[in-house]
Short mmCIF file of C-alpha atoms in Angstrom, two decimals:
data_model
loop_
_atom_site.label_atom_id
_atom_site.label_comp_id
_atom_site.label_asym_id
_atom_site.label_seq_id
_atom_site.Cartn_x
_atom_site.Cartn_y
_atom_site.Cartn_z
CA MET A 18 0.00 0.00 0.00
CA THR A 19 1.33 3.44 -0.98
CA ASP A 20 0.38 6.72 0.68
CA TRP A 21 -0.14 9.82 -1.47
CA ASP A 22 -0.96 13.45 -0.84
CA VAL A 23 -3.64 13.37 -3.54
CA VAL A 24 -5.15 10.56 -5.59
CA VAL A 25 -6.82 11.74 -8.79
CA VAL A 26 -9.59 9.48 -10.08
CA GLY A 27 -9.67 9.86 -13.87
CA GLY A 28 -6.98 10.42 -16.49
CA GLY A 29 -8.66 12.86 -18.85
CA PRO A 30 -7.83 16.55 -19.38
CA ALA A 31 -9.23 17.53 -15.98
CA GLY A 32 -7.39 14.83 -14.02
CA LEU A 33 -4.07 15.26 -15.81
CA SER A 34 -4.22 19.07 -15.61
CA ALA A 35 -4.82 18.82 -11.88
CA ALA A 36 -2.05 16.26 -11.40
CA LEU A 37 0.48 18.40 -13.26
CA ASN A 38 -0.26 21.43 -11.11
CA LEU A 39 -0.38 19.39 -7.90
CA VAL A 40 3.00 17.72 -8.43
CA ARG A 41 4.51 21.11 -9.24
CA ALA A 42 3.27 22.19 -5.82
CA ARG A 43 5.53 19.47 -4.36
CA LEU A 44 2.72 17.06 -3.60
CA ARG A 45 2.89 13.32 -4.19
CA VAL A 46 0.18 12.54 -6.74
CA LEU A 47 -1.30 9.34 -8.18
CA VAL A 48 -3.61 9.39 -11.22
CA LEU A 49 -5.83 6.33 -11.68
CA ASP A 50 -6.97 6.13 -15.31
CA SER A 51 -9.63 3.55 -16.27
CA ASN A 52 -8.84 4.09 -19.98
CA ARG A 53 -12.54 4.55 -20.80
CA PRO A 54 -12.74 8.10 -22.20
CA ARG A 55 -16.18 9.42 -23.15
CA HIS A 56 -14.75 10.83 -26.38
CA SER A 57 -13.13 7.58 -27.55
CA ALA A 58 -14.97 7.76 -30.90
CA THR A 59 -13.76 11.30 -31.61
CA LEU A 60 -10.91 11.45 -34.12
CA VAL A 61 -9.91 15.09 -33.58
CA SER A 62 -10.67 17.72 -30.95
CA HIS A 63 -10.88 21.46 -31.39
CA GLY A 64 -10.70 24.63 -29.34
CA PHE A 65 -7.74 23.63 -27.13
CA LEU A 66 -5.18 26.41 -27.60
CA THR A 67 -1.97 25.11 -29.29
CA ARG A 68 -3.65 21.71 -29.79
CA ASP A 69 -6.46 22.50 -32.25
CA GLY A 70 -7.09 19.38 -34.35
CA VAL A 71 -5.25 16.96 -32.08
CA SER A 72 -6.70 13.52 -31.38
CA PRO A 73 -8.21 13.37 -27.87
CA LEU A 74 -6.31 10.12 -27.32
CA GLU A 75 -3.05 11.82 -28.31
CA LEU A 76 -3.85 14.71 -25.97
CA ARG A 77 -4.28 12.25 -23.10
CA ALA A 78 -1.03 10.49 -23.99
CA LEU A 79 0.86 13.80 -24.04
CA GLY A 80 -0.64 14.70 -20.68
CA ARG A 81 0.31 11.37 -19.13
CA ALA A 82 3.88 11.78 -20.32
CA GLU A 83 4.14 15.27 -18.85
CA VAL A 84 2.82 14.14 -15.46
CA ASP A 85 4.91 10.96 -15.43
CA ALA A 86 8.06 13.02 -16.00
CA TYR A 87 7.92 14.13 -12.36
CA ASP A 88 9.40 11.81 -9.74
CA ASP A 89 6.56 12.43 -7.27
CA ALA A 90 3.77 11.63 -9.73
CA ASP A 91 2.52 8.37 -11.16
CA VAL A 92 -0.17 7.56 -13.72
CA ALA A 93 -1.58 4.04 -13.43
CA PHE A 94 -4.13 2.28 -15.62
CA ALA A 95 -6.72 1.09 -13.13
CA LEU A 96 -10.48 1.26 -12.62
CA VAL A 97 -11.32 2.59 -9.16
CA THR A 98 -13.74 0.27 -7.37
CA SER A 99 -13.97 1.92 -3.96
CA VAL A 100 -13.08 5.07 -2.06
CA GLU A 101 -13.54 4.84 1.71
CA ARG A 102 -12.54 6.80 4.77
CA ASP A 103 -9.24 5.81 6.33
CA GLY A 104 -8.65 7.87 9.46
CA ASP A 105 -8.52 11.51 8.38
CA GLY A 106 -7.83 10.49 4.78
CA PHE A 107 -9.01 7.94 2.25
CA ARG A 108 -8.32 4.42 1.08
CA ILE A 109 -8.65 3.84 -2.66
CA ARG A 110 -8.89 0.40 -4.27
CA ALA A 111 -8.74 -0.15 -8.02
CA THR A 112 -8.67 -3.01 -10.52
CA GLY A 113 -5.83 -2.89 -13.02
CA VAL A 114 -6.62 -2.53 -16.73
CA ARG A 115 -4.48 -3.07 -19.84
CA GLY A 116 -2.44 -5.64 -17.92
CA ALA A 117 -1.66 -3.29 -15.03
CA PRO A 118 -1.78 -4.61 -11.44
CA ASP A 119 -4.57 -3.97 -8.97
CA ARG A 120 -4.09 -1.00 -6.64
CA ASP A 121 -4.60 -0.39 -2.93
CA ASP A 122 -3.55 3.14 -1.96
CA THR A 123 -4.20 5.76 0.70
CA ALA A 124 -4.30 9.52 0.34
CA ALA A 125 -4.93 12.64 2.38
CA ARG A 126 -7.19 13.94 -0.38
CA VAL A 127 -9.06 12.59 -3.40
CA LEU A 128 -9.95 14.51 -6.56
CA VAL A 129 -12.77 13.00 -8.63
CA THR A 130 -12.44 13.66 -12.38
CA SER A 131 -13.90 10.39 -13.64
CA GLY A 132 -16.28 12.01 -16.12
CA LEU A 133 -19.55 10.61 -17.41
CA ALA A 134 -20.84 7.51 -19.15
CA GLU A 135 -22.49 8.38 -22.48
CA LYS A 136 -25.53 6.76 -24.11
CA LEU A 137 -26.66 7.56 -27.66
CA PRO A 138 -30.27 7.40 -28.90
CA ASP A 139 -31.37 4.04 -30.30
CA VAL A 140 -30.72 4.82 -33.96
CA PRO A 141 -29.45 2.10 -36.34
CA ALA A 142 -25.86 2.65 -37.53
CA LEU A 143 -25.42 5.79 -35.43
CA ARG A 144 -22.21 4.44 -33.93
CA ALA A 145 -20.79 3.95 -37.43
CA TYR A 146 -20.93 7.70 -38.07
CA TYR A 147 -20.38 9.00 -34.56
CA GLY A 148 -17.16 10.96 -34.32
CA THR A 149 -16.84 11.44 -38.09
CA SER A 150 -20.09 12.67 -39.69
CA VAL A 151 -22.14 12.97 -36.51
CA HIS A 152 -20.91 14.68 -33.35
CA SER A 153 -22.26 15.73 -29.97
CA CYS A 154 -20.38 19.01 -29.38
CA LEU A 155 -21.43 21.97 -31.51
CA THR A 156 -18.70 24.22 -30.14
CA CYS A 157 -16.04 21.63 -30.93
CA ASP A 158 -17.20 20.43 -34.35
CA GLY A 159 -19.71 22.93 -35.73
CA PHE A 160 -17.13 24.81 -37.80
CA ASP A 161 -16.19 21.71 -39.78
CA LYS A 162 -19.85 21.20 -40.76
CA SER A 163 -20.38 24.82 -41.83
CA GLY A 164 -22.94 25.26 -44.59
CA GLN A 165 -23.77 21.56 -44.84
CA PRO A 166 -27.28 20.03 -44.65
CA LEU A 167 -27.33 18.94 -41.02
CA ALA A 168 -29.41 16.62 -38.85
CA VAL A 169 -30.09 17.26 -35.18
CA ILE A 170 -30.96 13.93 -33.55
CA GLY A 171 -32.18 13.44 -30.00
CA GLU A 172 -34.95 12.54 -27.60
CA THR A 173 -34.52 15.12 -24.83
CA PRO A 174 -36.49 18.31 -24.06
CA ASP A 175 -33.56 20.58 -24.98
CA LEU A 176 -33.52 19.40 -28.60
CA ALA A 177 -35.10 22.60 -29.95
CA SER A 178 -32.49 24.67 -28.15
CA ILE A 179 -29.75 22.60 -29.80
CA ALA A 180 -31.37 23.19 -33.19
CA TRP A 181 -31.30 26.95 -32.65
CA ARG A 182 -27.61 26.77 -31.83
CA THR A 183 -26.92 24.62 -34.88
CA LEU A 184 -28.19 27.45 -37.09
CA GLN A 185 -24.99 29.30 -36.20
CA TRP A 186 -23.15 26.97 -38.59
CA SER A 187 -25.77 26.04 -41.20
CA ASP A 188 -29.08 27.36 -42.52
CA ASP A 189 -30.13 23.85 -43.59
CA VAL A 190 -31.14 22.02 -40.42
CA VAL A 191 -33.67 19.21 -39.89
CA VAL A 192 -34.57 18.00 -36.39
CA PHE A 193 -35.24 14.27 -35.84
CA THR A 194 -36.94 13.32 -32.55
CA ASN A 195 -36.80 9.56 -33.32
CA GLY A 196 -40.48 9.08 -32.50
CA THR A 197 -40.43 10.95 -29.18
CA PRO A 198 -42.25 14.15 -28.09
CA ALA A 199 -38.95 15.97 -27.58
CA VAL A 200 -40.10 19.15 -29.37
CA SER A 201 -43.24 20.97 -28.23
CA GLU A 202 -45.80 22.42 -30.63
CA GLU A 203 -44.72 25.95 -29.74
CA GLU A 204 -41.08 25.09 -30.41
CA ARG A 205 -42.05 23.43 -33.69
CA ILE A 206 -43.83 26.60 -34.87
CA GLU A 207 -40.87 28.79 -33.90
CA LEU A 208 -38.42 26.55 -35.75
CA ALA A 209 -40.65 26.33 -38.82
CA ALA A 210 -40.59 30.13 -39.03
CA VAL A 211 -36.85 29.97 -39.81
CA GLY A 212 -37.12 26.98 -42.13
CA VAL A 213 -36.24 24.19 -39.70
CA ARG A 214 -38.31 21.04 -40.19
CA VAL A 215 -39.09 18.83 -37.20
CA VAL A 216 -39.56 15.12 -37.98
CA ASP A 217 -41.29 12.97 -35.35
CA GLN A 218 -40.96 9.60 -37.09
CA ARG A 219 -38.58 6.95 -35.88
CA ILE A 220 -35.29 6.68 -37.72
CA THR A 221 -34.85 3.28 -39.36
CA ALA A 222 -31.39 3.83 -40.84
CA LEU A 223 -28.56 6.25 -41.34
CA GLU A 224 -27.40 6.05 -44.94
CA GLY A 225 -23.89 6.65 -46.18
CA ASP A 226 -20.72 5.37 -47.72
CA ARG A 227 -17.01 5.47 -47.00
CA SER A 228 -17.01 9.23 -47.45
CA GLY A 229 -19.59 9.73 -44.70
CA LEU A 230 -23.27 10.27 -43.99
CA THR A 231 -25.61 10.86 -46.94
CA GLY A 232 -29.09 10.69 -45.44
CA VAL A 233 -31.52 9.79 -42.67
CA THR A 234 -34.16 7.17 -43.50
CA LEU A 235 -37.50 7.28 -41.67
CA GLU A 236 -40.10 4.61 -40.92
CA SER A 237 -42.23 6.04 -43.76
CA GLY A 238 -39.48 5.11 -46.20
CA GLU A 239 -38.45 8.70 -46.87
CA THR A 240 -34.73 9.42 -46.86
CA VAL A 241 -33.84 12.99 -45.91
CA PRO A 242 -30.50 13.94 -47.50
CA ARG A 243 -28.00 14.99 -44.81
CA SER A 244 -24.20 15.08 -44.93
CA GLY A 245 -23.59 15.59 -41.22
CA GLY A 246 -25.27 16.11 -37.92
CA PHE A 247 -25.28 16.50 -34.18
CA VAL A 248 -26.73 14.06 -31.69
CA ARG A 249 -27.86 14.70 -28.13
CA PRO A 250 -26.64 11.81 -25.94
CA THR A 251 -27.71 11.25 -22.37
CA TRP A 252 -25.08 11.03 -19.66
CA THR A 253 -24.77 9.13 -16.41
CA ALA A 254 -22.52 9.91 -13.46
CA ALA A 255 -20.92 6.54 -12.71
CA LEU A 256 -20.02 7.08 -9.06
CA GLY A 257 -20.69 3.66 -7.59
CA TYR A 258 -17.12 3.55 -6.30
CA LEU A 259 -18.09 6.25 -3.78
CA ASP A 260 -20.85 4.14 -2.19
CA GLY A 261 -18.64 3.12 0.72
CA LEU A 262 -17.86 6.75 1.39
CA THR A 263 -21.46 7.95 1.20
CA ALA A 264 -22.45 5.36 3.79
CA THR A 265 -20.73 7.51 6.41
CA ALA A 266 -20.92 10.98 4.85
CA ALA A 267 -23.51 13.07 3.01
CA LEU A 268 -22.28 13.61 -0.55
CA GLU A 269 -24.35 16.28 -2.27
CA THR A 270 -25.34 15.75 -5.91
CA ASP A 271 -27.70 17.59 -8.25
CA GLU A 272 -30.79 16.19 -9.98
CA LEU A 273 -28.58 14.58 -12.65
CA GLY A 274 -26.32 12.90 -10.10
CA LEU A 275 -23.42 15.31 -10.69
CA LEU A 276 -21.26 16.26 -7.73
CA ARG A 277 -22.08 19.64 -6.22
CA THR A 278 -19.00 21.69 -5.37
CA ASP A 279 -18.05 25.20 -4.40
CA ALA A 280 -16.08 27.44 -6.79
CA PHE A 281 -12.86 25.59 -5.89
CA GLY A 282 -14.10 22.03 -6.33
CA ARG A 283 -14.79 21.21 -2.68
CA THR A 284 -17.60 18.68 -2.29
CA SER A 285 -19.71 18.29 0.85
CA VAL A 286 -17.22 15.66 2.08
CA PRO A 287 -14.06 17.24 3.56
CA GLY A 288 -10.99 16.22 1.58
CA LEU A 289 -12.99 15.10 -1.46
CA TYR A 290 -12.87 17.37 -4.50
CA ALA A 291 -14.30 17.17 -8.02
CA ALA A 292 -13.64 18.74 -11.42
CA GLY A 293 -14.61 18.31 -15.06
CA ASP A 294 -17.70 16.64 -16.53
CA ILE A 295 -18.66 15.04 -13.21
CA THR A 296 -19.63 18.50 -11.89
CA PRO A 297 -22.51 20.72 -13.10
CA PRO A 298 -23.41 21.50 -15.81
CA GLY A 299 -21.89 18.24 -17.11
CA PRO A 300 -20.12 17.67 -20.45
CA GLN A 301 -17.53 20.35 -21.19
CA GLN A 302 -14.94 21.18 -23.81
CA LEU A 303 -11.56 19.63 -23.04
CA VAL A 304 -9.98 23.03 -22.45
CA VAL A 305 -12.74 24.00 -20.00
CA ALA A 306 -12.31 20.78 -17.99
CA ALA A 307 -8.54 21.28 -17.85
CA GLY A 308 -8.90 24.90 -16.77
CA GLN A 309 -11.47 24.10 -14.11
CA ALA A 310 -9.18 21.44 -12.66
CA ALA A 311 -6.37 23.99 -12.36
CA VAL A 312 -8.74 26.19 -10.34
CA VAL A 313 -9.56 23.25 -8.06
CA VAL A 314 -5.85 22.77 -7.39
CA GLY A 315 -5.87 26.29 -5.98
CA GLY A 316 -8.59 25.23 -3.56
CA ILE A 317 -6.64 22.16 -2.49
CA LEU A 318 -3.51 24.24 -1.85
CA ASP A 319 -5.53 26.79 0.13
CA ASP A 320 -6.90 23.99 2.32
CA ILE A 321 -3.41 22.59 2.91
CA ALA A 322 -2.14 26.05 3.85
CA THR A 323 -5.07 26.59 6.23
CA LEU A 324 -4.42 23.25 7.93
CA ARG A 325 -0.71 24.09 8.24
CA ARG A 326 -1.48 27.47 9.83
CA ARG A 327 -3.98 25.99 12.30
CA SER A 328 -1.53 23.27 13.28
CA SER A 329 1.19 25.87 13.83
CA VAL A 330 -1.09 28.04 15.96
CA ALA A 331 -2.16 25.03 18.03
CA ASP A 332 1.46 24.00 18.57
CA ALA A 333 2.39 27.51 19.65
CA ALA A 334 -0.52 27.63 22.08
CA SER A 335 0.53 24.37 23.69
#
């Protein structure tokens, strides 16, 4: 068993950004990476200054190498299975992945950056085009679909809002609710006024070839020509590994199960912090998650300094 100052759960941009800043603050840091990134289907990412167009997987690899270059930091491939109280700190157990050994570590503090599990609508062949012709992040990928005939696919109540945002990149937008009442009559009328069609039929197929998406086929047999699109997934906060901790402490979450924190990533459990997609409002650009994690490091360092001052004052008084 190894004792660390901070264990970071999650090896994405948030976790690695935090680890880099923590180790540079002379803290011993372990990153536990389950190697299950939400964006695994994405070939290139955009909007990350100096890294526009880089593969998300390459970005993670570069981040791991930078963190691993420090003697007091380690990045291990392991899926965290439990986080429990251990005295004033925490005990973290994890199952090794990619041939790595299982882990059993302790830490004074834990930073949760494990992200979200993503589920796409039940649309045939959607996975075949996801990450190439169809994306989930308008800010990241909208520019590359500029001016194209686009589909907006989803089953959630915010679908009309996504359609309005999509018009920033294309005037030719069709909304597909896949047979659900995701768009209200009022929203339908508003969208129709700007030329956006809303289709309520179920999607039976996404058509295309090696060059990409060519159309969306409906249960009526109609194929609506589209060369790209944006899909609205649903996301789940997979935090079962904190169950042992919540048995003895009240961990505050929002209505979506995301961890509530203050401005510096402090959760309702002392010593437990969170950053990235696992905190409201949920999915973020890579650069936003990395930046937020750097802010959380400031909160961790403030807490360490406060504890040091209180200990010094107590020693002086005794």
